[in-house]
């Protein structure tokens, strides 16, 4: 309803819960704000989100980023938040805190990230949209970047999400239909440092809200359908100031050696259920072995052919699953290539 708000503003506080999903609730503000620092800290019942026990259930949410609200429209806002425990320590599911410290410690490298978020749209019955009720669609082939009925499904959701991201100021770079029918991808970035995680999580929240309007479910499962169907990933493109300069390929190759040395550590934080996806088939590398190559979509890490030709640019880590946390992904990449915080390591809980 388009009704006057009489000078008041609706702020939707968004946070990441204990199941790697998003939650939100609304607060009334009595004046406009221009910075997260101007917003009040709030709290929620962590025992209902898997983030705290029932006998000590308060978890605090601290604003870290503000986005215009594409559903309620300006002057209303959506607020990305970190979660904190009553003792003043980050909640155990607050992966942003350490990632932000790592980005700050290595800011001289001017790290850019671009993530490719794949997802699958499901009906209320948990069946991919457009799939026969008691069977399967035709084999993969015509669906990737497809056009037309029978080749793509739920484009109205995709288009609405695209525009919602643009309105909100999320740095969405594009979108396309993926290899499996009812599977889509959008790209966020390039963003510098911690901003990538903020924008990727906000894009996920907006996607869930748009799909809600259409009565659809969003699945970030890395292998939503068993069998001869592509999985869903969160391919992570990485570039530093050194990599973007002439001769940057030597820095990219040096990063490959470091990534190989911590392959197991990376896999541990690259998403749940990734073993079903990283089989060496369907444009993936093996989960058990690190590989890299030029224009090789079957490798753990791909160097784009144009970058190899120019001798500079970026690399694409193809290992992260679609349900991985972008703060964990970008944080461990920075730590592996440029070093962690003094006497600290970002390790999985």
Coordinates of C-alpha atoms in Angstrom, one line a residue:
X1 CA 0.0 0.0 0.0
X2 CA 1.3 3.4 -0.9
X3 CA 0.4 5.3 2.2
X4 CA 2.1 8.3 3.9
X5 CA 4.5 7.4 6.7
X6 CA 4.4 10.8 8.4
X7 CA 8.1 11.2 8.6
X8 CA 8.9 7.8 9.9
X9 CA 11.1 5.2 8.2
X10 CA 10.9 1.4 8.1
X11 CA 14.3 -0.3 8.6
X12 CA 14.4 -4.1 7.9
X13 CA 17.3 -5.6 9.9
X14 CA 18.8 -8.6 8.2
X15 CA 21.2 -11.2 9.7
X16 CA 22.6 -14.6 8.9
X17 CA 21.2 -17.4 11.2
X18 CA 22.7 -20.6 12.5
X19 CA 21.6 -22.6 9.4
X20 CA 23.3 -20.4 6.8
X21 CA 20.1 -18.7 5.9
X22 CA 18.8 -15.1 6.3
X23 CA 16.4 -13.8 8.9
X24 CA 14.9 -10.3 9.3
X25 CA 12.6 -8.1 11.3
X26 CA 11.5 -4.5 11.1
X27 CA 12.2 -1.4 13.2
X28 CA 10.6 2.1 13.0
X29 CA 13.1 5.0 12.7
X30 CA 12.1 8.6 13.5
X31 CA 14.6 10.3 11.2
X32 CA 16.7 9.4 8.1
X33 CA 20.2 7.9 8.5
X34 CA 23.1 8.0 6.2
X35 CA 25.5 5.6 8.0
X36 CA 25.2 2.3 9.8
X37 CA 26.8 4.0 12.8
X38 CA 23.7 6.1 13.2
X39 CA 21.5 3.0 13.6
X40 CA 20.7 1.4 17.0
X41 CA 21.9 -2.0 18.0
X42 CA 19.0 -4.5 18.3
X43 CA 18.6 -8.1 19.5
X44 CA 16.6 -11.3 18.7
X45 CA 15.9 -14.7 20.2
X46 CA 18.9 -16.7 19.2
X47 CA 17.4 -19.9 20.5
X48 CA 14.9 -19.8 17.7
X49 CA 17.5 -19.3 15.0
X50 CA 20.1 -21.9 16.1
X51 CA 22.5 -19.3 17.5
X52 CA 22.1 -19.4 21.2
X53 CA 20.7 -21.7 24.0
X54 CA 17.3 -21.1 25.5
X55 CA 18.6 -20.1 28.9
X56 CA 20.8 -17.3 27.4
X57 CA 19.0 -16.6 24.2
X58 CA 19.7 -12.9 23.5
X59 CA 21.8 -12.3 20.4
X60 CA 22.6 -8.7 19.3
X61 CA 22.6 -7.4 15.8
X62 CA 24.9 -4.5 14.9
X63 CA 24.3 -2.7 11.6
X64 CA 27.2 -2.8 9.1
X65 CA 25.6 -1.7 5.7
X66 CA 22.5 0.1 4.5
X67 CA 20.6 -0.5 1.3
X68 CA 17.5 1.2 -0.2
X69 CA 14.5 -1.0 0.2
X70 CA 13.1 -2.1 -3.2
X71 CA 9.9 -3.5 -1.7
X72 CA 8.8 -0.6 0.5
X73 CA 10.7 2.0 -1.6
X74 CA 12.6 5.0 -0.3
X75 CA 13.0 6.4 2.3
X76 CA 12.8 2.9 3.8
X77 CA 16.0 0.9 4.1
X78 CA 17.3 -2.7 4.5
X79 CA 20.1 -3.1 7.1
X80 CA 22.8 -5.8 6.9
X81 CA 23.9 -6.8 10.4
X82 CA 26.5 -8.8 12.2
X83 CA 25.5 -11.0 15.1
X84 CA 27.1 -10.6 18.6
X85 CA 26.8 -12.5 21.9
X86 CA 26.0 -10.7 25.2
X87 CA 29.6 -11.0 26.4
X88 CA 30.7 -8.7 23.5
X89 CA 32.2 -11.4 21.4
X90 CA 31.1 -12.3 17.8
X91 CA 28.5 -15.0 17.6
X92 CA 30.0 -18.3 16.4
X93 CA 28.1 -17.8 13.1
X94 CA 29.4 -14.3 12.6
X95 CA 32.0 -15.0 9.9
X96 CA 32.0 -11.4 8.7
X97 CA 34.0 -10.1 11.7
X98 CA 37.2 -12.1 11.0
X99 CA 36.9 -11.6 7.3
X100 CA 36.6 -7.8 7.7
X101 CA 39.7 -7.8 9.9
X102 CA 41.6 -9.8 7.3
X103 CA 40.5 -7.4 4.5
X104 CA 41.7 -4.4 6.6
X105 CA 45.0 -6.0 7.4
X106 CA 45.7 -6.7 3.7
X107 CA 44.0 -3.6 2.2
X108 CA 47.2 -2.5 0.4
X109 CA 46.6 -5.3 -2.1
X110 CA 43.3 -3.8 -3.2
X111 CA 41.6 -7.1 -3.5
X112 CA 38.6 -7.3 -5.9
X113 CA 36.1 -10.1 -5.8
X114 CA 33.3 -11.2 -8.1
X115 CA 31.1 -14.1 -7.2
X116 CA 28.8 -16.1 -9.5
X117 CA 25.8 -17.3 -7.5
X118 CA 24.0 -20.3 -8.9
X119 CA 20.6 -21.4 -7.5
X120 CA 17.6 -23.5 -8.3
X121 CA 14.0 -22.4 -8.2
X122 CA 11.6 -24.9 -6.7
X123 CA 7.8 -25.2 -6.3
X124 CA 6.2 -25.7 -2.9
X125 CA 6.5 -29.4 -3.5
X126 CA 10.3 -29.0 -3.7
X127 CA 10.3 -30.0 -7.4
X128 CA 12.2 -27.8 -9.8
X129 CA 9.9 -25.4 -11.6
X130 CA 8.9 -26.7 -15.0
X131 CA 9.8 -30.3 -14.4
X132 CA 7.2 -33.0 -15.1
X133 CA 5.5 -34.1 -11.9
X134 CA 6.3 -37.8 -12.4
X135 CA 9.4 -37.6 -14.6
X136 CA 12.3 -35.6 -15.9
X137 CA 12.8 -33.0 -18.6
X138 CA 14.9 -33.6 -21.6
X139 CA 18.6 -33.9 -21.3
X140 CA 20.8 -30.9 -20.6
X141 CA 21.8 -28.8 -23.6
X142 CA 19.1 -26.4 -24.6
X143 CA 18.7 -24.7 -21.2
X144 CA 22.0 -22.8 -20.7
X145 CA 21.3 -19.2 -21.6
X146 CA 18.1 -20.5 -23.2
X147 CA 15.3 -18.5 -24.5
X148 CA 11.6 -19.5 -24.9
X149 CA 9.0 -21.7 -23.3
X150 CA 10.2 -25.2 -22.5
X151 CA 13.8 -24.0 -22.2
X152 CA 13.6 -21.5 -19.3
X153 CA 11.4 -21.3 -16.3
X154 CA 10.5 -18.5 -13.9
X155 CA 12.2 -15.7 -15.8
X156 CA 9.7 -13.3 -14.1
X157 CA 11.3 -14.0 -10.7
X158 CA 14.8 -13.6 -12.2
X159 CA 14.0 -10.2 -13.8
X160 CA 12.3 -8.9 -10.6
X161 CA 15.3 -9.9 -8.5
X162 CA 17.7 -8.2 -11.0
X163 CA 15.8 -4.9 -10.7
X164 CA 15.5 -5.2 -6.9
X165 CA 19.3 -5.6 -6.7
X166 CA 19.8 -2.5 -8.9
X167 CA 17.4 -0.4 -6.9
X168 CA 19.0 -1.5 -3.6
X169 CA 22.5 -0.6 -4.9
X170 CA 23.7 -4.2 -4.9
X171 CA 26.6 -4.4 -7.4
X172 CA 24.9 -7.1 -9.6
X173 CA 26.8 -7.5 -12.8
X174 CA 24.4 -9.8 -14.8
X175 CA 22.3 -13.0 -14.9
X176 CA 21.7 -16.0 -17.1
X177 CA 19.9 -19.3 -17.2
X178 CA 22.1 -22.2 -16.2
X179 CA 22.7 -25.7 -17.6
X180 CA 20.0 -27.5 -15.6
X181 CA 16.4 -26.4 -16.2
X182 CA 15.1 -24.1 -13.4
X183 CA 18.7 -23.3 -12.4
X184 CA 19.9 -19.7 -12.8
X185 CA 23.0 -17.7 -12.0
X186 CA 23.7 -14.0 -11.2
X187 CA 27.0 -12.3 -10.7
X188 CA 27.9 -9.8 -7.9
X189 CA 31.0 -7.7 -8.2
X190 CA 33.6 -6.6 -8.7
X191 CA 33.6 -5.4 -5.1
X192 CA 36.6 -4.5 -3.0
X193 CA 37.2 -6.3 0.3
X194 CA 34.4 -7.0 2.7
X195 CA 31.8 -5.2 0.5
X196 CA 31.5 -8.4 -1.6
X197 CA 30.2 -10.4 1.3
X198 CA 27.7 -7.7 2.2
X199 CA 26.4 -7.4 -1.3
X200 CA 26.2 -11.1 -1.9
X201 CA 24.3 -11.8 1.3
X202 CA 21.9 -8.9 0.5
X203 CA 21.3 -10.3 -3.0
X204 CA 20.4 -13.6 -1.4
X205 CA 17.9 -11.9 0.9
X206 CA 16.4 -10.0 -2.0
X207 CA 16.1 -13.2 -4.0
X208 CA 14.3 -15.0 -1.1
X209 CA 11.9 -12.0 -0.8
X210 CA 11.1 -11.8 -4.5
X211 CA 10.6 -15.6 -4.7
X212 CA 8.3 -15.4 -1.7
X213 CA 6.0 -13.0 -3.7
X214 CA 5.7 -15.7 -6.4
X215 CA 5.2 -18.6 -4.0
X216 CA 8.6 -20.2 -5.0
X217 CA 11.4 -21.6 -3.0
X218 CA 15.1 -20.8 -3.6
X219 CA 17.5 -23.7 -3.2
X220 CA 21.3 -23.1 -2.9
X221 CA 21.9 -26.9 -2.6
X222 CA 25.1 -27.7 -4.5
X223 CA 23.6 -30.9 -6.0
X224 CA 19.8 -30.4 -5.9
X225 CA 19.0 -33.3 -8.2
X226 CA 21.1 -36.5 -8.2
X227 CA 22.3 -38.0 -11.4
X228 CA 23.3 -36.5 -14.8
X229 CA 22.5 -33.0 -13.9
X230 CA 24.8 -30.0 -13.2
X231 CA 25.3 -28.9 -9.6
X232 CA 25.3 -25.4 -8.4
X233 CA 28.4 -23.4 -7.4
X234 CA 29.6 -20.0 -6.2
X235 CA 32.6 -19.5 -8.5
X236 CA 34.8 -16.9 -7.0
X237 CA 36.8 -14.5 -9.1
X238 CA 39.8 -12.9 -7.4
X239 CA 42.2 -10.1 -8.4
X240 CA 44.7 -8.0 -6.5
X241 CA 46.5 -4.8 -7.5
X242 CA 49.6 -6.9 -8.2
X243 CA 47.7 -9.3 -10.5
X244 CA 46.1 -6.5 -12.5
X245 CA 49.5 -4.9 -13.4
X246 CA 51.7 -5.8 -16.3
X247 CA 53.5 -9.1 -15.4
X248 CA 50.7 -9.9 -12.9
X249 CA 50.6 -13.5 -14.1
X250 CA 53.6 -14.4 -11.9
X251 CA 51.5 -13.3 -8.9
X252 CA 48.6 -15.4 -10.1
X253 CA 50.8 -18.4 -10.5
X254 CA 52.3 -17.8 -7.0
X255 CA 48.8 -17.8 -5.6
X256 CA 48.1 -21.2 -7.2
X257 CA 50.9 -22.7 -5.2
X258 CA 49.6 -21.3 -2.0
X259 CA 46.0 -22.4 -2.8
X260 CA 47.2 -25.9 -3.5
X261 CA 49.0 -26.1 -0.2
X262 CA 45.7 -25.4 1.7
X263 CA 43.3 -27.2 -0.5
X264 CA 41.8 -29.2 2.4
X265 CA 41.3 -26.1 4.5
X266 CA 39.5 -24.3 1.7
X267 CA 37.2 -27.3 1.0
X268 CA 36.3 -27.3 4.7
X269 CA 34.7 -23.9 4.4
X270 CA 33.5 -24.0 0.8
X271 CA 30.0 -25.2 1.5
X272 CA 28.0 -28.2 2.8
X273 CA 27.3 -31.1 0.5
X274 CA 30.0 -30.1 -1.9
X275 CA 31.3 -33.7 -2.2
X276 CA 28.2 -34.5 -4.3
X277 CA 29.1 -31.7 -6.7
X278 CA 32.9 -31.8 -6.9
X279 CA 33.1 -35.2 -8.7
X280 CA 35.3 -34.2 -11.7
X281 CA 32.2 -34.3 -13.9
X282 CA 29.7 -31.6 -14.9
X283 CA 32.3 -28.9 -15.2
X284 CA 33.9 -29.5 -11.8
X285 CA 37.3 -30.6 -10.5
X286 CA 37.8 -33.4 -8.1
X287 CA 37.3 -32.6 -4.4
X288 CA 40.3 -34.7 -3.5
X289 CA 42.9 -33.0 -5.7
X290 CA 43.8 -29.4 -6.5
X291 CA 44.3 -28.5 -10.2
X292 CA 44.5 -25.3 -12.2
X293 CA 44.7 -24.5 -15.9
X294 CA 44.0 -21.9 -18.6
X295 CA 40.3 -22.0 -19.7
X296 CA 39.8 -25.3 -18.0
X297 CA 36.4 -25.6 -16.4
X298 CA 37.2 -29.0 -15.1
X299 CA 40.0 -27.6 -12.9
X300 CA 39.8 -26.4 -9.3
X301 CA 40.9 -23.0 -10.4
X302 CA 40.5 -21.6 -13.9
X303 CA 42.7 -18.8 -15.5
X304 CA 40.7 -17.1 -18.2
X305 CA 42.3 -17.4 -21.6
X306 CA 42.3 -13.6 -22.1
X307 CA 44.2 -13.1 -18.8
X308 CA 46.8 -15.7 -19.8
X309 CA 47.2 -13.9 -23.2
X310 CA 47.6 -10.5 -21.6
X311 CA 49.8 -11.8 -18.7
X312 CA 47.6 -10.2 -16.0
X313 CA 44.1 -10.1 -14.6
X314 CA 42.4 -12.5 -12.2
X315 CA 41.7 -16.2 -11.5
X316 CA 38.4 -18.1 -10.9
X317 CA 38.2 -20.5 -7.9
X318 CA 35.5 -23.0 -9.0
X319 CA 35.5 -25.0 -5.8
X320 CA 33.0 -23.1 -3.6
X321 CA 29.5 -24.6 -3.4
X322 CA 26.4 -22.4 -4.1
X323 CA 25.5 -22.5 -0.3
X324 CA 29.0 -21.4 0.9
X325 CA 29.3 -18.2 3.0
X326 CA 31.0 -15.4 1.0
X327 CA 32.7 -14.0 4.1
X328 CA 34.4 -17.4 4.7
X329 CA 35.3 -17.8 1.0
X330 CA 36.9 -14.4 0.6
X331 CA 38.4 -14.5 4.1
X332 CA 40.3 -17.7 3.6
X333 CA 41.5 -16.8 0.1
X334 CA 43.0 -13.6 1.5
X335 CA 44.6 -15.4 4.4
X336 CA 46.1 -18.1 2.2
X337 CA 47.6 -15.8 -0.4
X338 CA 48.6 -12.8 1.8
X339 CA 48.7 -14.1 5.4
X340 CA 46.4 -14.2 8.4
X341 CA 46.1 -12.0 11.4
X342 CA 48.9 -12.2 14.0
X343 CA 48.9 -15.6 15.6
X344 CA 45.5 -16.3 14.2
X345 CA 44.0 -18.6 11.6
X346 CA 40.5 -18.6 10.1
X347 CA 39.4 -22.2 10.7
X348 CA 36.1 -23.9 10.5
X349 CA 34.2 -24.4 13.7

